[in-house]
Short mmCIF file of C-alpha atoms in Angstrom, two decimals:
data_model
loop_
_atom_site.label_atom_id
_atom_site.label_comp_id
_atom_site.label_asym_id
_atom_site.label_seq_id
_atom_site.Cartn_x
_atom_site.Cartn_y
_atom_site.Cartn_z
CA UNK A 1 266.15 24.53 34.74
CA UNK A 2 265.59 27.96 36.58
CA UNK A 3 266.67 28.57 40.27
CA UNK A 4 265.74 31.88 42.48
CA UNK A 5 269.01 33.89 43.39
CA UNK A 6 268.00 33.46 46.89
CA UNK A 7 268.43 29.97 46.76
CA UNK A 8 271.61 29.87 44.31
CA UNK A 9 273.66 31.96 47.45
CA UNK A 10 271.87 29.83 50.07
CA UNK A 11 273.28 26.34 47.98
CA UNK A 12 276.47 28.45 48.01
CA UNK A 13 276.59 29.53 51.60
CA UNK A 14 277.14 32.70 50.37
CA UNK A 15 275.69 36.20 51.11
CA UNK A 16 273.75 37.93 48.38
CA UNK A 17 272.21 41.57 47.88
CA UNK A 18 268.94 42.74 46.29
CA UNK A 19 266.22 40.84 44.86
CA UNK A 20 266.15 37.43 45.59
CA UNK A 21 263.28 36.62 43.98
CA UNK A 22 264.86 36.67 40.58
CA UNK A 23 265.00 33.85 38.07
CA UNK A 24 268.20 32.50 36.59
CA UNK A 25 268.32 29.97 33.79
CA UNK A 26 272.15 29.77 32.98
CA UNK A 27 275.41 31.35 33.71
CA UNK A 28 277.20 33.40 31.27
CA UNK A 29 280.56 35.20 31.25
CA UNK A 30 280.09 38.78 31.39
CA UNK A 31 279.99 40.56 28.17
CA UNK A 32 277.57 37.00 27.18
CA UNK A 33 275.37 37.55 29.78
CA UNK A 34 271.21 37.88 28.46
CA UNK A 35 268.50 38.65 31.21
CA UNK A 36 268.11 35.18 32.49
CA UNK A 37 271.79 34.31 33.25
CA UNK A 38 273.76 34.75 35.78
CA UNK A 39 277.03 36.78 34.96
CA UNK A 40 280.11 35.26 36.79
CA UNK A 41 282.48 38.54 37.57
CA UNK A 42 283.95 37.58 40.63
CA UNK A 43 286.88 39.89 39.98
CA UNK A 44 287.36 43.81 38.84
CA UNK A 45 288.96 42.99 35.77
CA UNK A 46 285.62 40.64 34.67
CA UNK A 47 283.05 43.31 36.07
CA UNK A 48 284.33 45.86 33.32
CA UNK A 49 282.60 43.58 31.09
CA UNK A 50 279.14 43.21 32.67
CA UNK A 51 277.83 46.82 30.44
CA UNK A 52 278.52 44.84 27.68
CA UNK A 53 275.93 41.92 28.13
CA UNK A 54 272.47 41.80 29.56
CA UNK A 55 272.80 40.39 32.98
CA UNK A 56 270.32 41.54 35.63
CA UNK A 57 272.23 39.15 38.32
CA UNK A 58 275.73 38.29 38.65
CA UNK A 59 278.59 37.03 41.08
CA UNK A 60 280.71 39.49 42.62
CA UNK A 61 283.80 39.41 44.88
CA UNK A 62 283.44 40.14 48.36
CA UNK A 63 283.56 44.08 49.13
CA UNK A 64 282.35 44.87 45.50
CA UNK A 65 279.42 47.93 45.16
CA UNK A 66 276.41 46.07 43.71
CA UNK A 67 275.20 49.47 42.61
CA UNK A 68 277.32 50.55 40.50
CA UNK A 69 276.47 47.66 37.84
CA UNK A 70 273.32 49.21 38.00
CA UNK A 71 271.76 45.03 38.93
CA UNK A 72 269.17 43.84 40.41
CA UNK A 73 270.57 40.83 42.66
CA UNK A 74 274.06 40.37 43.46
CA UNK A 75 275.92 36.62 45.31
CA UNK A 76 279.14 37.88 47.26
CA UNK A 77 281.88 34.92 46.49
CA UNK A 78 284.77 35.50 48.74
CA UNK A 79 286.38 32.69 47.16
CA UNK A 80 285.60 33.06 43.24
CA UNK A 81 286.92 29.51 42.06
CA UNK A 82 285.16 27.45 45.00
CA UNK A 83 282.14 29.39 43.97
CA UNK A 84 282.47 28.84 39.89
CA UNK A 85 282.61 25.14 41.29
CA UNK A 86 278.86 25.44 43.24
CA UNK A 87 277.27 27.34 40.23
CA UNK A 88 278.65 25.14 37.63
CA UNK A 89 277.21 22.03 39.38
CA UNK A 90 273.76 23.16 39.98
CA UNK A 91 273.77 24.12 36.25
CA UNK A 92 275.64 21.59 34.44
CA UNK A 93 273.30 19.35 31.83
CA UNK A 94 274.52 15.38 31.37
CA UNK A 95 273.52 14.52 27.72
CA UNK A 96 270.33 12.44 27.44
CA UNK A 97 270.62 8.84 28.25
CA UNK A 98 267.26 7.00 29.07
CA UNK A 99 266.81 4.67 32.42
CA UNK A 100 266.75 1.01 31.46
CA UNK A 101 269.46 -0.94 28.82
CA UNK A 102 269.26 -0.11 25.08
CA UNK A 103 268.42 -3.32 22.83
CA UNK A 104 271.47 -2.94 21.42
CA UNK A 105 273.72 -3.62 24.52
CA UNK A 106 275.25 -6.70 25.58
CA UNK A 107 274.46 -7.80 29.09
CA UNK A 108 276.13 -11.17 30.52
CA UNK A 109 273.26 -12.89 32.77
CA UNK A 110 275.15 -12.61 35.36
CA UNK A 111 275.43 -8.93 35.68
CA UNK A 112 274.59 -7.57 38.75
CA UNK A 113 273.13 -3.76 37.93
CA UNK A 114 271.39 -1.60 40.26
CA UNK A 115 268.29 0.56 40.30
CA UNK A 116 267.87 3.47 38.35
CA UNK A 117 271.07 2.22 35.86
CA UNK A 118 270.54 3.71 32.33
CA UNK A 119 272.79 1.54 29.96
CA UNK A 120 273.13 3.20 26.14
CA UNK A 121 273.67 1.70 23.20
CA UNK A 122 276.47 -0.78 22.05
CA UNK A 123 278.00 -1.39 25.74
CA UNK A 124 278.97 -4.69 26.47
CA UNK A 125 278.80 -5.96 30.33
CA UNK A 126 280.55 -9.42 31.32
CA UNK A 127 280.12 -12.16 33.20
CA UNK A 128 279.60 -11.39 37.01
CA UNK A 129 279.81 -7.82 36.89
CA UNK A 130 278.31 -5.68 39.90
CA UNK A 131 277.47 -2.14 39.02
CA UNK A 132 275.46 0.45 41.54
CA UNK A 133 272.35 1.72 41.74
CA UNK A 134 272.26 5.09 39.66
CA UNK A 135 274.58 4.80 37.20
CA UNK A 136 274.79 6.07 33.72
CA UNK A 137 276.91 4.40 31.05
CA UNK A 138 277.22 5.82 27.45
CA UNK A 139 277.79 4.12 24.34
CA UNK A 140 280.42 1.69 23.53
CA UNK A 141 281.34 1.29 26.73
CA UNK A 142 282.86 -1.76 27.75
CA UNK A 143 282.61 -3.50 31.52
CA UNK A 144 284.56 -7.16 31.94
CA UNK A 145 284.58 -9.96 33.86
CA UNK A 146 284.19 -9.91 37.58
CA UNK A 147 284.45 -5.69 38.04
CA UNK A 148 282.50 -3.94 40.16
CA UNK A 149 281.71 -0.64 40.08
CA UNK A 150 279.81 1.49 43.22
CA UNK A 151 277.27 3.58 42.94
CA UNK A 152 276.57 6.93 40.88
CA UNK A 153 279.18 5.90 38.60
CA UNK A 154 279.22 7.92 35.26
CA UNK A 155 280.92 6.42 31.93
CA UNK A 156 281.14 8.57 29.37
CA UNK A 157 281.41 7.02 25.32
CA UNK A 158 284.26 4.26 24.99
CA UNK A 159 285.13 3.90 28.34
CA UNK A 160 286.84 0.16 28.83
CA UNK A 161 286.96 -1.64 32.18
CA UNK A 162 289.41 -4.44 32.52
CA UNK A 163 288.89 -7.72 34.10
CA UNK A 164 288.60 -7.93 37.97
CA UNK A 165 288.85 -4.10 38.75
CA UNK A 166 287.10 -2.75 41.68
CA UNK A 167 285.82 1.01 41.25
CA UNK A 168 284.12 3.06 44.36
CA UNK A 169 281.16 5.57 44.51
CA UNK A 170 280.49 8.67 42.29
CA UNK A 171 283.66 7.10 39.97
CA UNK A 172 283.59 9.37 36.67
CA UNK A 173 285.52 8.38 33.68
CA UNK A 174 285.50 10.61 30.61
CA UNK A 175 285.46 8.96 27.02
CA UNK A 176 288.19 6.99 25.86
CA UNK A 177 289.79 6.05 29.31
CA UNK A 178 291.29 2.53 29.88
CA UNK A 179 290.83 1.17 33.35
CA UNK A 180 292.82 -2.24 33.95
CA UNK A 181 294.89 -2.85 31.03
CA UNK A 182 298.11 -5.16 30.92
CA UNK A 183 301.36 -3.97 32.52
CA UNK A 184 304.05 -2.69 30.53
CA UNK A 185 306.39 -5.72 32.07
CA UNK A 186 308.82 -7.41 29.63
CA UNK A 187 311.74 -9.09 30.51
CA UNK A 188 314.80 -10.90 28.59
CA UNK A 189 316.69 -13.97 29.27
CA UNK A 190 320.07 -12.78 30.30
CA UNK A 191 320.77 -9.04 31.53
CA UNK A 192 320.22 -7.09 28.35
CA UNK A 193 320.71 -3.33 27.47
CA UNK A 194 318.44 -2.01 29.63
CA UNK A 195 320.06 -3.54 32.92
CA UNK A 196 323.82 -3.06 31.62
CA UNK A 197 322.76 1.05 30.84
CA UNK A 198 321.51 1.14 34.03
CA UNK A 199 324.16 -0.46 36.14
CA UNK A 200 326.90 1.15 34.10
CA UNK A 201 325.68 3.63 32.37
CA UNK A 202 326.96 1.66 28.87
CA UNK A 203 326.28 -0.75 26.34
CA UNK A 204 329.05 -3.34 25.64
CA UNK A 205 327.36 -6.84 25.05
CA UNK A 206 323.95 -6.43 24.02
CA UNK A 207 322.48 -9.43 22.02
CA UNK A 208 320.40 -9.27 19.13
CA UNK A 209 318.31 -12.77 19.73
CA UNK A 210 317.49 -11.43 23.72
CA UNK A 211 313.73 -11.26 22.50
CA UNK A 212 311.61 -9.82 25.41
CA UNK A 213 309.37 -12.03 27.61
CA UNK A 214 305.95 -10.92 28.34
CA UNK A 215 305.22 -10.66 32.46
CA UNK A 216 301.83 -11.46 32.81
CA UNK A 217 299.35 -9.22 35.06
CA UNK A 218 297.72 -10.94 37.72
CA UNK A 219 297.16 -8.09 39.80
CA UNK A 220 294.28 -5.80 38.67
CA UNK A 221 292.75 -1.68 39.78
CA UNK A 222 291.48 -0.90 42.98
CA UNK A 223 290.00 2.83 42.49
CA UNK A 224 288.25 4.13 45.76
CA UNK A 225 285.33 6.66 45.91
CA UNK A 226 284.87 10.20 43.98
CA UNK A 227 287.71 9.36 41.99
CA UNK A 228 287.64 11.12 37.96
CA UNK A 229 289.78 9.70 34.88
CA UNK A 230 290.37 11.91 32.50
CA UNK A 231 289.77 10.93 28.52
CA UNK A 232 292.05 8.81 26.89
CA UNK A 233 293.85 8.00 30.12
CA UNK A 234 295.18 4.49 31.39
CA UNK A 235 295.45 3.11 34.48
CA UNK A 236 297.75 -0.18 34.13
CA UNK A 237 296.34 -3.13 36.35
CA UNK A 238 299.31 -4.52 38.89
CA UNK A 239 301.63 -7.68 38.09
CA UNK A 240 300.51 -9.73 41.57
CA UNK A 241 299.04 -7.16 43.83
CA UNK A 242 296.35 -4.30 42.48
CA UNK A 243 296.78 -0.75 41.36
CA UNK A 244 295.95 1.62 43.54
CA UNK A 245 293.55 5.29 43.52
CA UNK A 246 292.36 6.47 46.74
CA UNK A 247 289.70 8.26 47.45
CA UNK A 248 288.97 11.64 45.81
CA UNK A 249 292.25 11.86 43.59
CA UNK A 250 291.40 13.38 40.11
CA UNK A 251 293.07 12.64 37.09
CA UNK A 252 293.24 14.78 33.74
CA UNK A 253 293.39 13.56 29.75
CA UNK A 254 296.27 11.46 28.42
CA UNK A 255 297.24 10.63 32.07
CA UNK A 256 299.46 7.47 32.06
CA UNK A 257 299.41 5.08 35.52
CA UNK A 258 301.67 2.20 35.64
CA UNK A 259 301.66 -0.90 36.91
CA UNK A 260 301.19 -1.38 40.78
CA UNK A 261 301.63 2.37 41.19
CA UNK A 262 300.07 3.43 44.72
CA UNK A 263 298.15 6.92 44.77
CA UNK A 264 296.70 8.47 47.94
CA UNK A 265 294.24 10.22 48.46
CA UNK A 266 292.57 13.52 47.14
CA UNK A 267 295.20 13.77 44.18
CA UNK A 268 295.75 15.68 41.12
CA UNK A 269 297.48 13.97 38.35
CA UNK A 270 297.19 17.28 35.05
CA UNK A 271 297.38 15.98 31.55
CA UNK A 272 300.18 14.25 30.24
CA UNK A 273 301.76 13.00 33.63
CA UNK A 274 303.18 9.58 33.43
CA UNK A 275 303.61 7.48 36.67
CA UNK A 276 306.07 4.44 35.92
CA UNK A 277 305.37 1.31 37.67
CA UNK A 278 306.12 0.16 41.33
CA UNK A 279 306.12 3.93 42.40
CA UNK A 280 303.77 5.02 45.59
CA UNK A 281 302.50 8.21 45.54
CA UNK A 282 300.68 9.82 49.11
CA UNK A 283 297.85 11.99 49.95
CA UNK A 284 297.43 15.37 48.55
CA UNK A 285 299.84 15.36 45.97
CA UNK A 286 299.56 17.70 42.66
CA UNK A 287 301.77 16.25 39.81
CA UNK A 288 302.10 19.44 36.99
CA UNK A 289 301.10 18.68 33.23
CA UNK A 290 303.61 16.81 31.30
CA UNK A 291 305.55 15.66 34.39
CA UNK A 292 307.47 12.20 34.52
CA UNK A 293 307.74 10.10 37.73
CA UNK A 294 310.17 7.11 37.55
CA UNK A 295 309.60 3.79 38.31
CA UNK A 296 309.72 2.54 42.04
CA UNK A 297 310.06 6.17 43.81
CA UNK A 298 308.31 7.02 46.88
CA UNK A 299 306.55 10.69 46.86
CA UNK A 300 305.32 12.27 50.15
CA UNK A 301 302.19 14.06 51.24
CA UNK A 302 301.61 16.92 50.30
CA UNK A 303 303.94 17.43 47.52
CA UNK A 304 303.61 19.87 44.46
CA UNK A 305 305.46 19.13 41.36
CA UNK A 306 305.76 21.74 38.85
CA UNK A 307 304.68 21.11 35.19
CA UNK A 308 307.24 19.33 32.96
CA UNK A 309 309.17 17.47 35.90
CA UNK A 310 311.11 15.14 35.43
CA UNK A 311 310.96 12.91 38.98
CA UNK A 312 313.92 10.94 38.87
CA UNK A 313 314.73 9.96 43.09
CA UNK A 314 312.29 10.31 46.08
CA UNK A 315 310.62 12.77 46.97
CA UNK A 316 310.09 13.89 51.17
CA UNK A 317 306.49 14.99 52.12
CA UNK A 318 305.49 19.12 51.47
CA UNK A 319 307.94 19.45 48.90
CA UNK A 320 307.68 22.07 45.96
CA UNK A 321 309.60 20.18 42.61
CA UNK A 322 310.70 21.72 39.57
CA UNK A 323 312.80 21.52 37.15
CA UNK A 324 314.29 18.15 34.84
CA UNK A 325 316.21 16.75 36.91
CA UNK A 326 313.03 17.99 39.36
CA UNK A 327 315.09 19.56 42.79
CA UNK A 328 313.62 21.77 45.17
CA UNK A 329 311.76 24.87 43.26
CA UNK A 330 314.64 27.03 45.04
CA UNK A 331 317.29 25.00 43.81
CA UNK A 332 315.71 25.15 40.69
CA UNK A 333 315.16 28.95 40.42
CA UNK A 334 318.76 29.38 41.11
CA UNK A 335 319.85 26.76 38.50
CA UNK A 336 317.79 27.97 36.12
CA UNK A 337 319.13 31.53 36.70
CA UNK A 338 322.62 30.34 36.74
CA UNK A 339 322.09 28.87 33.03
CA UNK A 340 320.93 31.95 31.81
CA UNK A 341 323.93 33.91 32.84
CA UNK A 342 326.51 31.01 31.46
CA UNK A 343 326.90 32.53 27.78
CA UNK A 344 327.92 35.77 29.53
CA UNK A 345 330.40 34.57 32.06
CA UNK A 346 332.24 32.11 28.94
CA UNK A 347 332.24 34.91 27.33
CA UNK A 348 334.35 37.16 30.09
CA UNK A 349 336.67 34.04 30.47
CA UNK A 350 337.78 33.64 27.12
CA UNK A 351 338.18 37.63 26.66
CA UNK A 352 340.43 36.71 29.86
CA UNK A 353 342.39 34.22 28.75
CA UNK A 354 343.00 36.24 25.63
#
């Protein structure tokens, strides 16, 4: 795969310098870079790097001095990340997977599957199934009964699709994710532990024989379009009405979605985040790595939660969170701050009290 320079800035929208006639094959990091790849030094601290490798071509940030690299062809990226994103894309390689089914699939009859779909090997598809023209589903991938799936959809190895879930266009799910698996709902016969530490915050007459009771999940995963799971993720399907993803919300590795949880659109959800059931979540939101979200809150629009939250009341619309409890990242700053300087000020009051 080889693409003029030219036409790399034009995809971009970006302005370039020099030869645009030359060939690129790859992209490389600086000090990486051979002839035929493009170096990505969209900042000064990268661009020391570029004598190092081979590059005759690279990115550079807006206002740089092409000539001083001493290169031939130069792209101008006045945002660096939004370009990384454009260069990536018209370079990235999906691993080989043939058009057609492999003989060693499992296909109910009564699959629907589009044009173009390239099935590998060991995937099972149930009953009544719909799946999109143009998608590409790796091994040991598993599809059940009655789920449909839009088009464009890419499944990476050991993907699993519950029963009844309903996926948009351009879904990608990255190996090992778990779309439409039970609820985490049990519930005892009389008010056990759980209820009594919440209500009271104590435990005075738990019984031992209150065995849990399993509440089935008759809800299932509604997932809209250009939505991405990260690996070994789960999104829980709903107890009576359906999970929700909008459209465009991207979620990271060992991401955990709850039951009837309701996420807007254009998301991020970083690795790690858990999202207890019953909770609705709105449009734009970015939910930190490691952060917990407790069951049946309402977050806002346009919300940013800092890394290792914990999300324990609701949450107003453009609010920075931090912090376990999370409080506004002021609040939190000063808290935090206020901690630090505790072992000092004990210590002045009990040389005062002396």
């Amino acid at each position: 795969m080889q693409h003029r320079i030219d036409d790399i800035a034009r995809a971009l929208g970006a302005d370039f310098w020099g030869d645009g006639s030359v060939m690129i094959s790859g992209v490389a990091q600086p000090d990486e870079a051979g002839e035929g790849d493009l170096a990505l030094a969209m900042d000064p601290r990268f661009a020391k790097a570029l004598p190092k490798g081979q590059a005759v071509a690279a990115v550079l940030w807006s206002g740089a001095n092409p000539e001083e690299f001493g290169l031939r062809a130069v792209i101008f990226a006045p945002r660096s990340r939004y370009a990384l994103s454009g260069v990536t894309r018209m370079f990235s390689k999906l691993p080989a997977l043939p058009h057609g089914i492999h003989p060693s699939s499992v296909v109910d009859p009564t699959a629907d599957l589009g044009e173009g779909i390239s099935v590998g090997p060991f995937v099972v598809i149930g009953p009544n199934v719909r799946i999109g023209k143009g998608a590409r589903i790796y091994s040991h991938c598993s599809i059940a009964e009655g789920s449909v799936i839009g088009e464009g959809a890419l499944l990476y190895a050991g993907v699993h699709i519950g029963h009844g879930c309903k996926i948009g266009d351009n879904f990608i799910a990255q190996p090992g994710a778990v779309i439409g698996a039970d609820g985490f709902s049990f519930v005892t016969p009389n008010p056990g532990s759980i209820e009594e530490a919440r209500s009271t915050g104590a435990i005075t007459e738990a019984e031992s024989d209150n065995a849990y009771a399993r509440i089935d999940s008759l809800g299932g995963v509604t997932i809209g379009d250009f939505v991405e799971i990260g690996s070994n993720s789960c999104v829980d399907r709903g107890t009576l009405t359906d999970t929700r993803i909008g459209n465009g919300t991207k979620v990271d590795n060992q991401v955990q979605i709850a039951h009837n949880v309701q996420i807007g659109d254009d998301c991020l959800l970083c690795g790690q985040a858990g999202v207890a059931g019953s909770t609705v979540i709105g449009d734009r939101v970015v939910v930190g790595g490691a952060t917990a979200i407790a069951d049946h809150l309402k977050v806002g629009s346009d919300v940013v939660i800092a890394g290792g939250s914990g999300v324990a009341s609701n949450v107003p619309s453009k609010r920075v969170m931090m912090g376990n409890p999370a409080m506004k990242m002021e609040l939190n700053v000063e808290a935090y701050k206020a901690l630090r300087r505790l072992p000092r000020i004990l210590k002045r009051l009990a040389k005062d009290t002396e």
